[in-house]
Amino acid sequence: MSSTIREAELGAGASKVTPLPARAAANTPVPLDHRIARNPGMKLDLGFMESVRSVNRSALERRVASLTKRRSIKADNQAAWLLRAVACMDLTTLNSNDTEERVRRLCAKAINPFRRDIVEGLGIAGETIRPAAVCVYHPFVATAVDAVRGTGIHVAAVSTAFPHGLAPLSTRLQEIEASVKDGADEIDVVIPRGLVFGAKWRELYNEIVSMRAACGDAHLKVILGTGDLATLRNVMLASMVAMMAGADFIKTSTGKESVNATLPVGLAMVRAIRAYFEETGYLIGFKPAGGISTAKASLDWLVLMKEELGRPWLEPDLFRFGASSLLTDIERQLEHHLTGHYSANHRHAMA
């Protein structure tokens, strides 16, 4: 793998470096016209990949440990951050026993994520705090689109032979096109991990370019399957290829691997996002998914994003959680904030 990159000719001249956006306070409101310029991608640059290929696992693990220990978010501040976590959530059902009724329940939960007494107790009755999207398999896209119509909630479809990604490329592209036709405005695609192991960067790049084209106006989230990639170097290089090919988001996992989203892997990916931004000026979103089921874990991820990339990455157009049970635990934590008592899961509506 490394020899493949080293043999590439490095581009002449120094790259233009663009500073990250100013790091405003976490509670700074974002302008109503806030929009993210979509990543157009760039030519596959193996020289640039060579410059970011070295990843120090020990240093990343120390940085993660310091972030989670240093930041203690309590009381009203914790409640506010948990509401932010909900706003950055892709509420997901990706089970083999999914039905249209289950998807409609998922959408109903997304539209009304909290019990009325919690909403009133927090004083947010006049606010619209909902998950950013619901995420479903292709057969349920039309059902979800109909259920959330007019609410502003996006519909994401997992495509390209999720979770393995091993179907013929033509079949995977047809699945993307079908989901877009049914109304999905976000497409979560999974890469064939074997292309990473074989350092077949050009083939991987071309596949993702084709997927981006098949998405049209729908935003493209590229799932790396980090639990399968074995090394942080593979994670870093696959992240770079995905962004060069035009990904709007890079995503950790399918949720079906034995190891899913972890903070060290997330840190490697957000630093890839930083490097891409410094090279191109385009902001790429990040989506950790799989195994994020507690309110405490969501706070750790939010702190990571704030500390590493700044305030813009605390918005749903640049950060998402892929989650199914996380919303229930956040709702329980918010009830505890109001009453001092934890309630049973069955007191909170489940999708």
GROMACS .gro file of C-alpha atoms in nm, residues 62-201:
model
  140
   62ARG     CA    1  -0.384   1.021   2.446
   63ARG     CA    2  -0.570   1.310   2.283
   64VAL     CA    3  -0.902   1.128   2.310
   65ALA     CA    4  -0.838   1.045   2.676
   66SER     CA    5  -0.762   1.408   2.754
   67LEU     CA    6  -1.077   1.530   2.579
   68THR     CA    7  -1.313   1.299   2.764
   69LYS     CA    8  -1.154   1.367   3.104
   70ARG     CA    9  -1.103   1.740   3.069
   71ARG     CA   10  -1.456   1.830   2.970
   72SER     CA   11  -1.728   1.785   3.232
   73ILE     CA   12  -2.067   1.908   3.118
   74LYS     CA   13  -2.328   1.929   3.392
   75ALA     CA   14  -2.677   2.054   3.476
   76ASP     CA   15  -2.839   2.295   3.228
   77ASN     CA   16  -2.533   2.289   3.003
   78GLN     CA   17  -2.558   1.912   2.976
   79ALA     CA   18  -2.927   1.933   2.886
   80ALA     CA   19  -2.847   2.186   2.613
   81TRP     CA   20  -2.572   1.969   2.467
   82LEU     CA   21  -2.801   1.665   2.469
   83LEU     CA   22  -3.063   1.861   2.276
   84ARG     CA   23  -2.788   1.946   2.027
   85ALA     CA   24  -2.709   1.574   1.999
   86VAL     CA   25  -3.072   1.505   1.906
   87ALA     CA   26  -3.063   1.775   1.638
   88CYS     CA   27  -2.755   1.605   1.487
   89MET     CA   28  -2.904   1.255   1.485
   90ASP     CA   29  -2.989   1.024   1.197
   91LEU     CA   30  -3.261   0.817   1.366
   92THR     CA   31  -3.210   0.474   1.218
   93THR     CA   32  -3.374   0.137   1.171
   94LEU     CA   33  -3.174  -0.116   0.971
   95ASN     CA   34  -3.308  -0.451   1.082
   96SER     CA   35  -3.394  -0.759   0.881
   97ASN     CA   36  -3.744  -0.751   1.031
   98ASP     CA   37  -3.821  -0.388   0.940
   99THR     CA   38  -4.173  -0.321   0.813
  100GLU     CA   39  -4.355  -0.017   0.680
  101GLU     CA   40  -4.532   0.019   1.014
  102ARG     CA   41  -4.202   0.014   1.201
  103VAL     CA   42  -4.068   0.285   0.973
  104ARG     CA   43  -4.379   0.496   1.026
  105ARG     CA   44  -4.327   0.464   1.403
  106LEU     CA   45  -3.965   0.569   1.359
  107CYS     CA   46  -4.078   0.877   1.168
  108ALA     CA   47  -4.341   0.961   1.430
  109LYS     CA   48  -4.069   0.946   1.696
  110ALA     CA   49  -3.848   1.174   1.486
  111ILE     CA   50  -4.127   1.429   1.450
  112ASN     CA   51  -4.206   1.423   1.825
  113PRO     CA   52  -3.887   1.300   1.995
  114PHE     CA   53  -3.980   1.397   2.354
  115ARG     CA   54  -4.279   1.347   2.580
  116ARG     CA   55  -4.486   1.661   2.632
  117ASP     CA   56  -4.396   1.692   3.003
  118ILE     CA   57  -4.025   1.692   2.918
  119VAL     CA   58  -4.074   1.957   2.649
  120GLU     CA   59  -4.269   2.177   2.888
  121GLY     CA   60  -4.026   2.120   3.175
  122LEU     CA   61  -3.730   2.222   2.960
  123GLY     CA   62  -3.915   2.526   2.827
  124ILE     CA   63  -3.863   2.431   2.462
  125ALA     CA   64  -4.227   2.412   2.354
  126GLY     CA   65  -4.171   2.687   2.099
  127GLU     CA   66  -3.859   2.526   1.954
  128THR     CA   67  -3.829   2.266   1.680
  129ILE     CA   68  -3.573   2.016   1.803
  130ARG     CA   69  -3.583   1.697   1.600
  131PRO     CA   70  -3.342   1.445   1.451
  132ALA     CA   71  -3.193   1.572   1.128
  133ALA     CA   72  -3.291   1.261   0.932
  134VAL     CA   73  -3.437   0.915   0.943
  135CYS     CA   74  -3.225   0.640   0.789
  136VAL     CA   75  -3.382   0.329   0.634
  137TYR     CA   76  -3.333   0.057   0.376
  138HIS     CA   77  -3.436   0.133   0.018
  139PRO     CA   78  -3.774  -0.050   0.025
  140PHE     CA   79  -3.894   0.190   0.297
  141VAL     CA   80  -3.775   0.520   0.147
  142ALA     CA   81  -4.113   0.612  -0.003
  143THR     CA   82  -4.288   0.528   0.325
  144ALA     CA   83  -4.047   0.751   0.520
  145VAL     CA   84  -4.070   1.036   0.271
  146ASP     CA   85  -4.449   1.035   0.301
  147ALA     CA   86  -4.435   1.016   0.682
  148VAL     CA   87  -4.200   1.314   0.734
  149ARG     CA   88  -4.328   1.531   0.449
  150GLY     CA   89  -4.331   1.900   0.542
  151THR     CA   90  -4.133   1.857   0.865
  152GLY     CA   91  -3.785   1.940   0.736
  153ILE     CA   92  -3.656   1.596   0.839
  154HIS     CA   93  -3.436   1.439   0.573
  155VAL     CA   94  -3.467   1.081   0.452
  156ALA     CA   95  -3.144   0.886   0.417
  157ALA     CA   96  -3.124   0.552   0.238
  158VAL     CA   97  -2.847   0.297   0.289
  159SER     CA   98  -2.747   0.180  -0.055
  160THR     CA   99  -2.482  -0.004  -0.259
  161ALA     CA  100  -2.540  -0.354  -0.119
  162PHE     CA  101  -2.529  -0.242   0.245
  163PRO     CA  102  -2.357  -0.359   0.463
  164HIS     CA  103  -2.099  -0.555   0.258
  165GLY     CA  104  -2.084  -0.346  -0.062
  166LEU     CA  105  -1.989  -0.643  -0.278
  167ALA     CA  106  -2.255  -0.636  -0.549
  168PRO     CA  107  -2.157  -0.537  -0.905
  169LEU     CA  108  -2.108  -0.162  -0.938
  170SER     CA  109  -2.392  -0.133  -1.190
  171THR     CA  110  -2.632  -0.290  -0.940
  172ARG     CA  111  -2.515  -0.058  -0.663
  173LEU     CA  112  -2.561   0.249  -0.881
  174GLN     CA  113  -2.912   0.138  -0.978
  175GLU     CA  114  -2.999   0.108  -0.610
  176ILE     CA  115  -2.883   0.467  -0.549
  177GLU     CA  116  -3.085   0.594  -0.843
  178ALA     CA  117  -3.394   0.406  -0.723
  179SER     CA  118  -3.367   0.555  -0.372
  180VAL     CA  119  -3.326   0.906  -0.510
  181LYS     CA  120  -3.628   0.851  -0.737
  182ASP     CA  121  -3.833   0.746  -0.432
  183GLY     CA  122  -3.743   1.072  -0.258
  184ALA     CA  123  -3.430   1.008  -0.051
  185ASP     CA  124  -3.225   1.327  -0.027
  186GLU     CA  125  -2.929   1.162   0.147
  187ILE     CA  126  -2.759   0.840   0.041
  188ASP     CA  127  -2.533   0.638   0.271
  189VAL     CA  128  -2.310   0.417   0.057
  190VAL     CA  129  -2.063   0.153   0.170
  191ILE     CA  130  -1.729   0.092   0.005
  192PRO     CA  131  -1.584  -0.252  -0.076
  193ARG     CA  132  -1.316  -0.280   0.194
  194GLY     CA  133  -1.104  -0.505  -0.027
  195LEU     CA  134  -1.015  -0.207  -0.244
  196VAL     CA  135  -0.851  -0.048   0.060
  197PHE     CA  136  -0.659  -0.363   0.153
  198GLY     CA  137  -0.531  -0.386  -0.205
  199ALA     CA  138  -0.444  -0.014  -0.218
  200LYS     CA  139  -0.661   0.012  -0.528
  201TRP     CA  140  -0.710   0.383  -0.474
   0.00000   0.00000   0.00000
